[in-house]
Coordinates of C-alpha atoms and ligand atoms in Angstrom, one line a residue:
Chain U
M18 CA 111.9 -20.9 179.2
F19 CA 111.0 -17.2 177.7
Q20 CA 109.0 -14.2 179.1
L21 CA 105.6 -12.8 177.0
Y22 CA 104.7 -9.7 177.4
C23 CA 100.8 -9.3 178.1
P24 CA 99.2 -6.5 176.5
V25 CA 96.3 -6.2 179.1
C26 CA 98.7 -5.9 182.2
R27 CA 101.4 -4.2 180.0
E28 CA 104.2 -6.0 181.2
A29 CA 106.7 -8.7 180.4
R30 CA 106.2 -12.1 182.7
A31 CA 107.7 -15.5 183.0
E32 CA 106.3 -17.8 180.6
E33 CA 104.8 -19.7 183.7
E34 CA 102.2 -17.4 184.4
F35 CA 100.8 -18.0 181.0
R36 CA 98.8 -20.5 179.1
P37 CA 99.0 -21.9 175.3
K38 CA 96.0 -21.8 173.9
G39 CA 96.4 -22.8 170.0
E40 CA 96.5 -21.1 166.9
A41 CA 94.9 -17.9 166.2
R42 CA 92.0 -17.1 164.4
I43 CA 90.6 -19.9 163.4
I44 CA 87.5 -18.8 162.2
R45 CA 83.9 -20.9 163.0
P46 CA 81.7 -21.6 160.1
P47 CA 79.7 -18.4 160.0
V48 CA 76.9 -20.2 158.6
P49 CA 77.1 -23.3 160.7
E50 CA 74.1 -25.0 159.0
A51 CA 75.5 -24.5 155.6
A52 CA 79.0 -25.7 156.3
S53 CA 79.9 -29.0 154.6
D54 CA 81.4 -31.8 157.1
E55 CA 84.6 -31.2 155.1
E56 CA 84.5 -27.1 156.2
W57 CA 83.6 -28.7 159.9
A58 CA 86.3 -30.8 159.9
D59 CA 88.8 -27.8 159.1
Y60 CA 87.4 -25.7 161.5
L61 CA 87.5 -28.3 164.5
Y62 CA 90.7 -30.3 163.8
F63 CA 92.9 -29.5 160.8
R64 CA 95.9 -27.2 161.8
T65 CA 98.5 -25.0 160.4
N66 CA 101.2 -26.0 162.7
P67 CA 104.6 -24.2 160.8
K68 CA 107.8 -24.8 161.4
G69 CA 108.6 -21.4 161.7
L70 CA 106.3 -17.7 163.1
H71 CA 103.1 -18.9 164.2
T72 CA 100.5 -16.5 165.4
E73 CA 99.0 -17.9 168.6
Q74 CA 96.5 -17.3 171.7
W75 CA 97.9 -17.2 175.2
V76 CA 96.0 -16.7 178.6
H77 CA 97.4 -15.0 181.3
A78 CA 96.6 -17.7 183.6
A79 CA 98.3 -16.6 187.0
G80 CA 97.5 -12.7 186.2
C81 CA 94.6 -10.5 184.5
R82 CA 93.1 -14.1 182.8
K83 CA 93.0 -12.2 179.1
I84 CA 93.1 -13.9 176.0
F85 CA 96.0 -12.2 173.3
L86 CA 97.6 -12.9 170.7
V87 CA 101.4 -13.8 170.6
V88 CA 103.7 -14.0 167.1
R89 CA 105.9 -17.0 167.9
D90 CA 109.1 -18.7 165.7
T91 CA 108.2 -22.4 167.0
V92 CA 111.8 -23.4 166.1
S93 CA 114.0 -21.2 167.9
H94 CA 110.7 -20.6 170.7
E95 CA 112.0 -16.4 170.1
V96 CA 108.6 -14.1 170.8
A97 CA 108.2 -11.7 167.9
G98 CA 105.5 -9.6 169.7
S99 CA 102.0 -9.8 171.9
W100 CA 98.7 -8.0 170.5
A101 CA 95.4 -7.8 171.8
L102 CA 93.0 -9.5 170.4
G103 CA 91.8 -7.9 167.6
E104 CA 94.8 -6.4 166.7
A105 CA 96.5 -7.3 163.3
P106 CA 100.1 -8.5 164.2
V107 CA 102.7 -6.7 162.2
V108 CA 105.8 -9.1 162.0
V109 CA 108.8 -7.5 160.1
E110 CA 111.7 -10.2 159.2
G111 CA 112.8 -11.2 162.7
A112 CA 111.8 -8.4 164.6
A113 CA 108.4 -7.2 165.6
E114 CA 106.4 -3.9 165.9
G115 CA 103.2 -2.5 167.6
D116 CA 103.1 -2.4 171.8
S117 CA 106.7 -4.1 172.4
R118 CA 108.5 -6.4 174.4
Chain L
M58 CA 124.4 -59.8 156.7
E59 CA 126.6 -61.6 159.3
K60 CA 124.3 -63.7 161.8
H61 CA 124.8 -62.6 165.1
S62 CA 125.1 -65.6 167.3
G63 CA 126.4 -66.3 171.1
F64 CA 129.2 -68.3 169.2
G65 CA 130.0 -65.2 166.8
L66 CA 130.3 -62.8 170.0
I67 CA 133.1 -65.2 171.7
R68 CA 134.8 -65.5 168.0
H69 CA 134.8 -62.1 167.8
G70 CA 136.3 -61.5 171.2
L71 CA 138.7 -63.2 170.0
S72 CA 140.0 -60.5 167.7
H73 CA 139.2 -58.1 170.0
H74 CA 135.8 -57.0 168.4
E75 CA 138.0 -55.5 165.5
H76 CA 135.9 -57.1 162.8
W77 CA 132.5 -56.7 162.8
P78 CA 131.1 -56.2 159.5
R79 CA 129.3 -52.6 158.7
M80 CA 125.5 -53.2 159.9
W81 CA 124.1 -51.4 156.5
R82 CA 125.5 -50.4 153.2
N83 CA 125.7 -46.2 152.3
P84 CA 124.5 -46.4 148.8
E85 CA 124.1 -43.6 146.1
P86 CA 120.4 -42.9 145.5
K87 CA 119.5 -44.9 142.6
P88 CA 117.0 -42.7 140.0
R89 CA 113.7 -44.2 140.5
Y90 CA 112.5 -47.0 143.3
D91 CA 109.1 -48.8 143.8
V92 CA 108.5 -47.4 147.3
I93 CA 110.3 -44.6 148.8
I94 CA 109.4 -43.9 152.6
V95 CA 110.0 -40.5 154.1
G96 CA 111.8 -40.5 157.5
G97 CA 114.1 -42.9 159.0
G98 CA 113.1 -43.3 162.5
G99 CA 111.5 -47.0 163.3
H100 CA 108.4 -46.4 162.1
G101 CA 109.6 -46.1 158.7
L102 CA 112.2 -48.8 158.9
A103 CA 110.2 -51.3 160.0
T104 CA 107.5 -50.0 157.2
A105 CA 110.5 -50.5 154.6
Y106 CA 111.7 -54.0 156.3
Y107 CA 108.4 -55.2 156.1
L108 CA 107.7 -54.3 152.7
A109 CA 110.9 -56.4 151.7
K110 CA 110.3 -59.4 154.0
E111 CA 106.6 -60.1 153.5
F112 CA 105.0 -58.1 150.9
G113 CA 107.6 -58.9 148.0
V114 CA 108.5 -54.9 147.3
R115 CA 112.3 -54.9 147.6
D116 CA 113.1 -52.0 145.1
V117 CA 112.5 -49.6 148.0
A118 CA 114.4 -46.4 149.6
V119 CA 114.5 -44.6 153.2
V120 CA 115.1 -40.9 152.9
E121 CA 116.6 -39.6 155.8
R122 CA 117.4 -36.1 156.5
G123 CA 119.7 -37.0 159.7
W124 CA 121.2 -40.0 161.2
L125 CA 118.7 -43.5 161.2
G126 CA 116.4 -43.4 164.2
G127 CA 117.6 -39.8 165.5
G128 CA 114.2 -38.4 166.2
N129 CA 111.5 -39.6 168.5
T130 CA 112.9 -43.2 168.0
A131 CA 115.9 -42.3 170.1
R132 CA 114.6 -39.9 172.3
N133 CA 111.8 -42.0 173.9
T134 CA 110.9 -43.4 177.2
T135 CA 110.3 -46.6 175.5
I136 CA 107.2 -47.9 177.4
V137 CA 105.5 -51.1 175.2
R138 CA 102.1 -52.0 175.9
S139 CA 98.7 -52.6 174.4
N140 CA 96.5 -51.8 176.7
Y141 CA 94.1 -49.0 174.8
L142 CA 90.5 -48.9 175.5
W143 CA 88.7 -48.7 172.0
D144 CA 88.7 -51.5 169.9
E145 CA 90.5 -50.3 166.9
A146 CA 93.3 -49.0 168.8
A147 CA 93.6 -52.1 170.7
W148 CA 93.6 -54.2 168.1
L149 CA 96.3 -52.2 166.3
Y150 CA 98.8 -52.2 169.4
E151 CA 98.1 -55.3 170.5
H152 CA 99.6 -56.4 166.9
S153 CA 102.4 -54.7 167.4
L154 CA 102.9 -56.2 171.1
K155 CA 102.6 -59.8 169.7
L156 CA 105.5 -59.0 166.9
W157 CA 107.4 -57.3 169.8
E158 CA 107.3 -60.8 171.7
T159 CA 109.5 -62.3 168.7
L160 CA 111.0 -59.4 167.6
S161 CA 114.8 -60.2 168.5
Q162 CA 114.4 -63.9 167.2
E163 CA 112.5 -62.2 163.8
L164 CA 115.6 -59.7 163.2
N165 CA 118.3 -61.5 164.6
Y166 CA 119.2 -58.5 166.7
N167 CA 118.8 -58.0 170.5
V168 CA 115.7 -55.3 171.2
M169 CA 116.2 -55.9 175.0
F170 CA 112.7 -56.2 175.2
S171 CA 111.8 -56.7 178.4
Q172 CA 108.1 -57.6 179.5
R173 CA 108.5 -56.3 183.3
G174 CA 104.9 -55.3 183.3
V175 CA 103.4 -51.7 183.4
M176 CA 101.5 -50.1 186.1
N177 CA 99.1 -47.3 185.6
L178 CA 98.3 -45.6 189.0
G179 CA 94.8 -44.5 190.0
H180 CA 94.4 -41.9 192.5
T181 CA 90.5 -40.8 192.3
L182 CA 87.0 -42.9 192.3
Q183 CA 86.7 -41.6 188.6
D184 CA 90.5 -43.0 187.8
M185 CA 89.6 -46.2 189.5
R186 CA 86.1 -46.4 187.4
D187 CA 88.3 -45.9 183.9
I188 CA 90.5 -48.2 184.7
E189 CA 87.9 -51.0 185.6
R190 CA 86.5 -50.3 182.6
R191 CA 89.7 -50.3 180.2
V192 CA 90.8 -53.6 182.1
R193 CA 87.5 -55.4 181.1
A194 CA 87.7 -54.0 177.9
N195 CA 90.8 -54.9 177.3
R196 CA 90.5 -58.3 178.7
L197 CA 87.3 -58.8 176.2
N198 CA 89.9 -58.3 173.4
G199 CA 92.1 -61.1 174.6
I200 CA 94.8 -58.4 176.0
D201 CA 96.1 -59.5 179.5
G202 CA 95.3 -57.0 182.2
E203 CA 94.4 -56.6 186.3
V204 CA 93.1 -54.2 188.4
L205 CA 95.1 -54.3 191.5
D206 CA 94.6 -53.0 195.2
V207 CA 97.2 -51.4 197.0
A208 CA 98.1 -54.1 198.9
R209 CA 99.4 -55.6 195.6
I210 CA 100.7 -52.5 194.3
R211 CA 103.0 -52.3 197.4
E212 CA 104.0 -55.9 196.7
I213 CA 105.1 -55.0 193.3
V214 CA 106.8 -52.1 194.1
P215 CA 107.7 -51.6 197.5
L216 CA 109.2 -48.0 196.9
L217 CA 106.0 -46.5 195.8
D218 CA 104.3 -44.3 198.8
C219 CA 101.0 -45.9 199.0
S220 CA 100.5 -44.3 202.0
C221 CA 97.1 -41.9 202.5
R222 CA 99.2 -39.1 203.5
T223 CA 100.4 -38.1 200.2
R224 CA 98.2 -34.6 198.4
Y225 CA 96.7 -37.8 195.8
P226 CA 96.7 -41.2 197.6
I227 CA 96.9 -44.3 195.6
L228 CA 94.0 -46.0 195.4
G229 CA 94.5 -48.9 193.0
A230 CA 96.2 -49.7 189.5
S231 CA 95.7 -51.4 186.4
W232 CA 98.7 -53.8 185.6
Q233 CA 99.7 -55.1 182.3
P234 CA 102.3 -57.8 182.9
R235 CA 103.2 -58.4 179.5
G236 CA 103.6 -54.5 178.9
G237 CA 107.2 -53.5 179.5
V238 CA 110.2 -51.3 178.0
A239 CA 112.6 -52.0 174.8
R240 CA 116.0 -50.8 173.5
H241 CA 115.3 -48.0 171.3
D242 CA 118.2 -48.0 169.4
A243 CA 118.4 -51.2 168.5
V244 CA 115.1 -51.5 167.3
A245 CA 116.2 -48.6 164.8
W246 CA 119.1 -50.2 164.3
G247 CA 117.5 -54.2 163.9
Y248 CA 115.3 -53.1 161.2
A249 CA 117.8 -51.0 159.4
R250 CA 120.2 -53.7 159.3
A251 CA 117.6 -56.2 157.9
A252 CA 115.8 -54.3 155.8
D253 CA 119.6 -53.2 153.9
A254 CA 120.3 -56.8 153.7
L255 CA 116.8 -57.7 152.0
G256 CA 118.4 -54.5 149.3
V257 CA 116.2 -51.5 151.0
D258 CA 118.6 -48.2 150.8
L259 CA 119.2 -46.3 153.5
L260 CA 120.0 -43.0 152.8
Q261 CA 121.1 -41.0 155.3
Q262 CA 122.1 -37.2 155.4
T263 CA 119.0 -36.7 152.2
E264 CA 116.5 -34.5 153.4
V265 CA 113.6 -34.4 151.8
T266 CA 112.6 -30.8 150.1
G267 CA 109.1 -31.5 148.0
I268 CA 107.1 -33.6 147.0
R269 CA 106.6 -33.8 143.2
R270 CA 103.1 -34.3 141.5
S271 CA 101.2 -34.6 138.7
M272 CA 97.2 -34.6 137.3
G273 CA 97.0 -35.5 141.2
R274 CA 99.4 -38.4 141.6
V275 CA 102.7 -38.5 143.5
Q276 CA 106.1 -38.7 140.9
G277 CA 108.6 -38.9 143.8
V278 CA 110.5 -36.7 146.1
E279 CA 112.9 -33.5 145.6
T280 CA 115.9 -34.1 148.0
T281 CA 119.1 -32.5 148.9
R282 CA 120.5 -35.6 146.9
G283 CA 118.6 -35.0 143.7
F284 CA 115.5 -36.1 142.5
L285 CA 114.0 -39.7 143.5
A286 CA 111.2 -40.6 141.4
A287 CA 108.5 -43.3 142.6
D288 CA 104.8 -44.0 142.1
T289 CA 104.3 -44.8 146.2
V290 CA 105.8 -42.8 148.6
G291 CA 104.9 -43.4 152.6
V292 CA 106.0 -40.4 154.3
V293 CA 106.7 -41.4 158.2
A294 CA 108.2 -37.9 159.6
A295 CA 106.5 -38.2 163.0
G296 CA 106.8 -34.2 164.2
H297 CA 107.8 -33.0 160.7
A298 CA 104.5 -34.9 159.0
G299 CA 103.1 -31.1 158.6
V300 CA 106.1 -29.9 157.3
I301 CA 105.6 -32.6 154.5
A302 CA 101.9 -32.4 154.0
K303 CA 102.7 -28.6 153.1
M304 CA 104.9 -29.7 150.3
A305 CA 102.3 -31.8 148.6
G306 CA 99.8 -28.8 149.0
L307 CA 98.1 -30.8 152.2
R308 CA 96.9 -30.1 155.8
L309 CA 96.7 -32.5 158.7
P310 CA 95.0 -32.3 161.7
I311 CA 98.2 -32.6 163.8
E312 CA 100.3 -30.3 166.1
S313 CA 104.1 -30.6 166.8
H314 CA 104.7 -30.1 170.5
P315 CA 108.5 -30.5 172.2
L316 CA 108.0 -33.6 174.5
Q317 CA 110.4 -34.0 177.3
A318 CA 112.4 -36.6 178.8
L319 CA 115.6 -37.0 181.7
V320 CA 117.2 -39.8 182.9
S321 CA 119.6 -39.8 186.5
E322 CA 122.7 -40.9 187.3
P323 CA 122.8 -44.7 187.5
L324 CA 121.4 -46.6 191.0
K325 CA 121.7 -50.0 192.6
P326 CA 118.1 -51.8 190.7
V327 CA 115.3 -50.5 192.7
L328 CA 112.7 -50.9 190.0
D329 CA 111.6 -53.8 188.3
T330 CA 108.8 -52.5 186.5
V331 CA 107.0 -49.5 184.9
V332 CA 104.7 -47.0 186.6
M333 CA 102.7 -44.6 185.2
S334 CA 100.5 -42.0 186.3
N335 CA 98.0 -39.9 184.4
A336 CA 96.8 -38.1 187.3
V337 CA 100.1 -36.3 189.2
H338 CA 101.4 -36.7 185.4
G339 CA 104.8 -39.1 185.2
Y340 CA 106.0 -42.2 184.1
I341 CA 109.1 -44.2 185.1
S342 CA 111.3 -47.1 184.8
Q343 CA 114.6 -48.1 185.2
S344 CA 117.0 -49.1 182.6
D345 CA 119.8 -52.2 182.7
K346 CA 122.6 -49.4 183.1
G347 CA 121.1 -48.3 186.0
D348 CA 119.5 -45.1 185.3
L349 CA 116.1 -44.0 186.4
V350 CA 114.0 -43.2 183.0
I351 CA 111.5 -40.4 183.1
G352 CA 108.9 -39.1 180.9
A353 CA 107.2 -35.6 181.2
G354 CA 104.2 -34.7 179.6
I355 CA 104.5 -32.2 176.8
D356 CA 104.8 -28.6 176.6
G357 CA 101.7 -26.7 175.8
Y358 CA 102.9 -24.9 172.7
N359 CA 103.4 -25.9 169.3
G360 CA 107.6 -26.3 168.9
Y361 CA 109.8 -27.9 166.2
G362 CA 113.3 -27.3 168.4
Q363 CA 113.7 -30.7 170.4
R364 CA 113.8 -28.9 173.4
G365 CA 111.2 -27.8 175.8
S366 CA 110.5 -25.4 179.0
Y367 CA 111.7 -25.8 182.3
P368 CA 108.6 -25.9 184.2
T369 CA 107.5 -28.9 182.4
I370 CA 110.2 -30.7 183.8
E371 CA 110.0 -29.6 187.5
H372 CA 106.0 -30.4 187.1
T373 CA 107.3 -33.9 186.5
L374 CA 110.0 -34.3 189.0
Q375 CA 107.4 -33.1 191.5
A376 CA 105.1 -35.9 190.4
I377 CA 107.8 -38.6 190.6
V378 CA 108.8 -37.5 194.2
E379 CA 105.4 -37.4 195.2
L380 CA 105.1 -41.3 194.6
F381 CA 108.6 -42.0 195.0
P382 CA 109.9 -39.8 198.0
S383 CA 113.2 -41.9 198.3
F384 CA 114.0 -40.3 194.9
S385 CA 114.1 -36.9 196.0
R386 CA 118.0 -36.9 196.4
V387 CA 118.6 -38.6 193.0
R388 CA 120.8 -36.6 190.9
M389 CA 119.1 -36.0 186.8
N390 CA 122.2 -36.5 184.6
R391 CA 120.4 -35.6 181.2
Q392 CA 117.4 -33.7 179.9
W393 CA 115.9 -34.0 175.9
A394 CA 112.9 -33.2 174.3
G395 CA 111.6 -35.2 170.9
I396 CA 108.7 -33.2 168.5
V397 CA 105.4 -35.1 168.6
D398 CA 103.1 -35.2 166.5
T399 CA 100.0 -35.0 168.7
S400 CA 96.7 -35.7 166.8
P401 CA 92.8 -34.5 168.0
D402 CA 91.6 -38.1 169.4
A403 CA 95.4 -39.6 170.5
C404 CA 95.4 -42.2 168.1
P405 CA 97.7 -42.2 164.8
I406 CA 97.2 -41.5 161.2
L407 CA 97.4 -44.6 158.6
S408 CA 96.0 -42.9 155.4
A409 CA 95.8 -42.8 151.5
T410 CA 95.6 -38.7 150.7
P411 CA 94.0 -36.6 147.7
V412 CA 97.3 -37.1 146.4
G413 CA 97.6 -40.6 144.5
G414 CA 99.8 -42.7 145.3
L415 CA 101.0 -40.7 148.6
F416 CA 100.7 -42.3 152.0
F417 CA 101.3 -41.0 155.3
N418 CA 101.9 -42.5 158.7
C419 CA 101.9 -40.4 161.5
G420 CA 99.9 -38.6 164.6
W421 CA 101.3 -41.3 167.3
G422 CA 102.1 -38.5 169.1
T423 CA 103.4 -39.5 172.7
G424 CA 102.8 -43.0 172.1
G425 CA 104.2 -44.6 169.1
F426 CA 107.3 -46.4 170.0
K427 CA 105.3 -49.3 171.3
A428 CA 103.5 -49.4 168.3
T429 CA 106.9 -49.5 166.0
P430 CA 106.3 -53.3 164.5
G431 CA 103.0 -53.1 164.3
S432 CA 102.7 -49.6 162.3
G433 CA 105.4 -50.5 160.1
H434 CA 103.8 -54.0 159.3
V435 CA 100.2 -52.8 158.5
F436 CA 101.2 -49.5 156.4
A437 CA 103.5 -51.9 154.7
A438 CA 100.9 -54.0 153.7
T439 CA 98.8 -50.9 152.9
L440 CA 101.7 -49.4 150.6
A441 CA 102.0 -52.5 148.9
A442 CA 98.2 -52.8 148.2
G443 CA 97.5 -49.2 147.4
K444 CA 95.0 -49.7 150.1
A445 CA 94.4 -50.0 154.0
H446 CA 95.2 -52.8 155.7
P447 CA 92.3 -53.8 157.8
L448 CA 94.1 -53.1 161.0
A449 CA 94.7 -49.5 159.4
A450 CA 91.7 -49.1 157.5
P451 CA 89.9 -47.0 161.0
F452 CA 92.9 -44.7 161.2
S453 CA 92.2 -43.0 158.2
L454 CA 92.2 -39.1 157.7
E455 CA 88.6 -39.5 156.5
R456 CA 87.5 -40.1 160.5
F457 CA 88.0 -36.3 160.6
V458 CA 85.6 -35.2 158.4
S459 CA 83.0 -38.2 159.4
G460 CA 83.5 -37.9 163.1
R461 CA 84.4 -41.6 163.9
L462 CA 87.3 -40.3 166.2
I463 CA 88.7 -43.1 168.1
D464 CA 89.2 -41.4 171.7
E465 CA 92.4 -42.5 173.1
H466 CA 92.8 -39.8 175.5
G467 CA 92.0 -42.1 178.6
A468 CA 94.3 -44.9 178.1
A469 CA 97.1 -42.2 176.5
G470 CA 96.3 -39.7 178.9
V471 CA 99.8 -39.9 180.5
A472 CA 101.9 -39.2 177.3
H473 CA 104.3 -42.2 176.7
Ligands
LIG606 C1 110.3 -37.7 175.6 C2 109.9 -38.8 174.6 C3 109.0 -40.0 175.3 C4 108.3 -41.1 174.5 N1 108.1 -42.2 175.6 C5 107.2 -43.2 174.8 C6 107.0 -44.6 175.5 O1 107.3 -44.5 176.5 N2 106.3 -45.1 174.7 C7 106.1 -44.9 173.6 O2 105.0 -45.7 172.7 N3 106.3 -43.6 172.4 C8 107.0 -42.6 173.4 N4 107.1 -41.5 172.6 C9 106.7 -41.5 171.2 C10 107.4 -42.2 170.3 O3 109.0 -41.6 170.5 C11 107.2 -41.8 169.0 O4 105.9 -41.9 168.5 C12 108.1 -42.9 168.0 O5 108.9 -43.1 168.2 C13 107.5 -42.6 166.7 O6 108.4 -43.2 165.5 P1 108.5 -42.5 164.0 O7 109.4 -43.6 163.2 O8 107.4 -42.4 163.4 O9 109.6 -41.0 164.2 P2 110.7 -40.4 164.6 O10 111.9 -41.4 165.1 O11 110.7 -39.4 164.8 O12 111.2 -40.5 162.9 C14 110.9 -39.5 161.6 C15 112.0 -39.3 161.2 O13 111.7 -38.3 160.0 C16 112.9 -37.7 159.6 N5 112.5 -36.6 158.9 C17 111.7 -35.4 159.0 N6 111.6 -35.0 158.0 C18 112.2 -35.2 157.0 C19 112.5 -34.6 155.4 N7 112.2 -33.5 155.3 N8 113.3 -35.5 154.7 C20 113.7 -36.8 155.4 N9 113.7 -36.7 156.7 C21 113.0 -36.5 157.5 C22 113.3 -37.2 161.2 O14 114.8 -37.2 160.7 C23 113.2 -38.5 161.9 O15 114.0 -39.0 161.9 C24 107.9 -40.7 173.3 C25 108.3 -39.5 172.7 C26 109.1 -38.8 173.0 C27 109.7 -37.3 172.4
LIG607 ZN1 97.7 -10.3 181.8

């Protein structure tokens, strides 16, 4: 079990209060009618799935219900930091910067 | 290879079991093979075995970074069944179930396949409609299945709380009598031993670190023991499929998640079948040693750590105690996780790739143990012919582009 810092509530809370919502910053084809089948497939189904740092969305389900970004190591499960949606996560080798944690 | 028999067991007993031969060689890698399999789990070993046995391809290496069967093969709760909804999936899993039925004889190795029946409980009207539909679809495909009412469930599993006092009362179940469990290690070892006897090189402690390519074709694999050349490479690496895809410049529609299981202290026989519930989410059986074998759901986040979170276990045990109140005092002995490769439609990927000669067999997610023999068989056929076996064809990567997904989230709804 780990703790996550909610950038909206500005508090670190138990993992159980949150729900993971998958890889972050997957961009929907900007002109849907113009996107090829391959582009749709990539948007809908194909994922980065890295072994290492992963930028992902979490929702504070039992708190403010807001979605935010987390950078987390998928091997150690260590959390490098949280950011509000729209912020650009800055992760330096092992440590994190920003509104932290 | 020494043939196992009852007589042999007695003979070895007389010499205090000190002279059993090694089950497989530990060879030095050759510089080139006809086919290289990446991943020495059950599926990879079965693929190598059928390549050598049925398709005449004996110059094969299985490259495994750890020890044989040390991945999900040795970490799963061993439920075997074939009652999937859609034709494509049902045919593939039933092909596998048929192979299970004769596997111990085929391999001359006791895989302890026990057809003790698998029961899927329904707790809501919608569950029961889905169960009716799935059982009928199964029967049209020649797969055994029945819909049980509560009275029959009580007869088969007396310990189950079938009263209407529970939070999610049991309304009925589907029942596949030919389903059951098997000994997971024995499956890996049996395939390994038989493949080795046919000349397959099993290279343990050999990690694949790169996929060498030239002119859009695979040349071989870089490993921690040097470069191994091959014109055909089959990747069967479960949770690490994506890591290896990346080495070849590919992306997959796969995410890796922790999936946990636990076993209890050994008890007297109390449960002689397999019980699963999608709605409260748990599944349980009792091993021959007497421990209760309990499986959880995946942890929702991506993870390669072979461990998951405590709330997931807590949730699973709540479900088990809800179903079996008498288990509330049972102590748990061990808990662990595997890394499962989940796909968007809960179906596997058996596919060629844009890199010529490079094939993937992955995406079995939470439920591929049951498919070990069938997956190995159709993947071997695919590698030998360079084109998909008819049972494997619907499971190509192309389906994510064409939209022909095979949605088995219902039949695979509980992770097993
Ligand atoms: C807790 C749990 C419960 C489960 N319960 C069930 C169940 O009840 N019924 C069911 O049908 N299925 C179940 N499953 C799923 C099932 O275990 C898997 O689908 C199946 O075992 C996959 O087999 P495999 O041979 O493809 O993978 P694995 O056994 O994981 O083998 C893959 C191998 O690839 C190796 N590898 C990875 N990277 C490299 C590399 N770079 N170089 C060389 N080798 C590499 C790994 O070390 C590993 O040995 C469960 C899984 C888990 C974790
Ligand atoms: Zn919050």
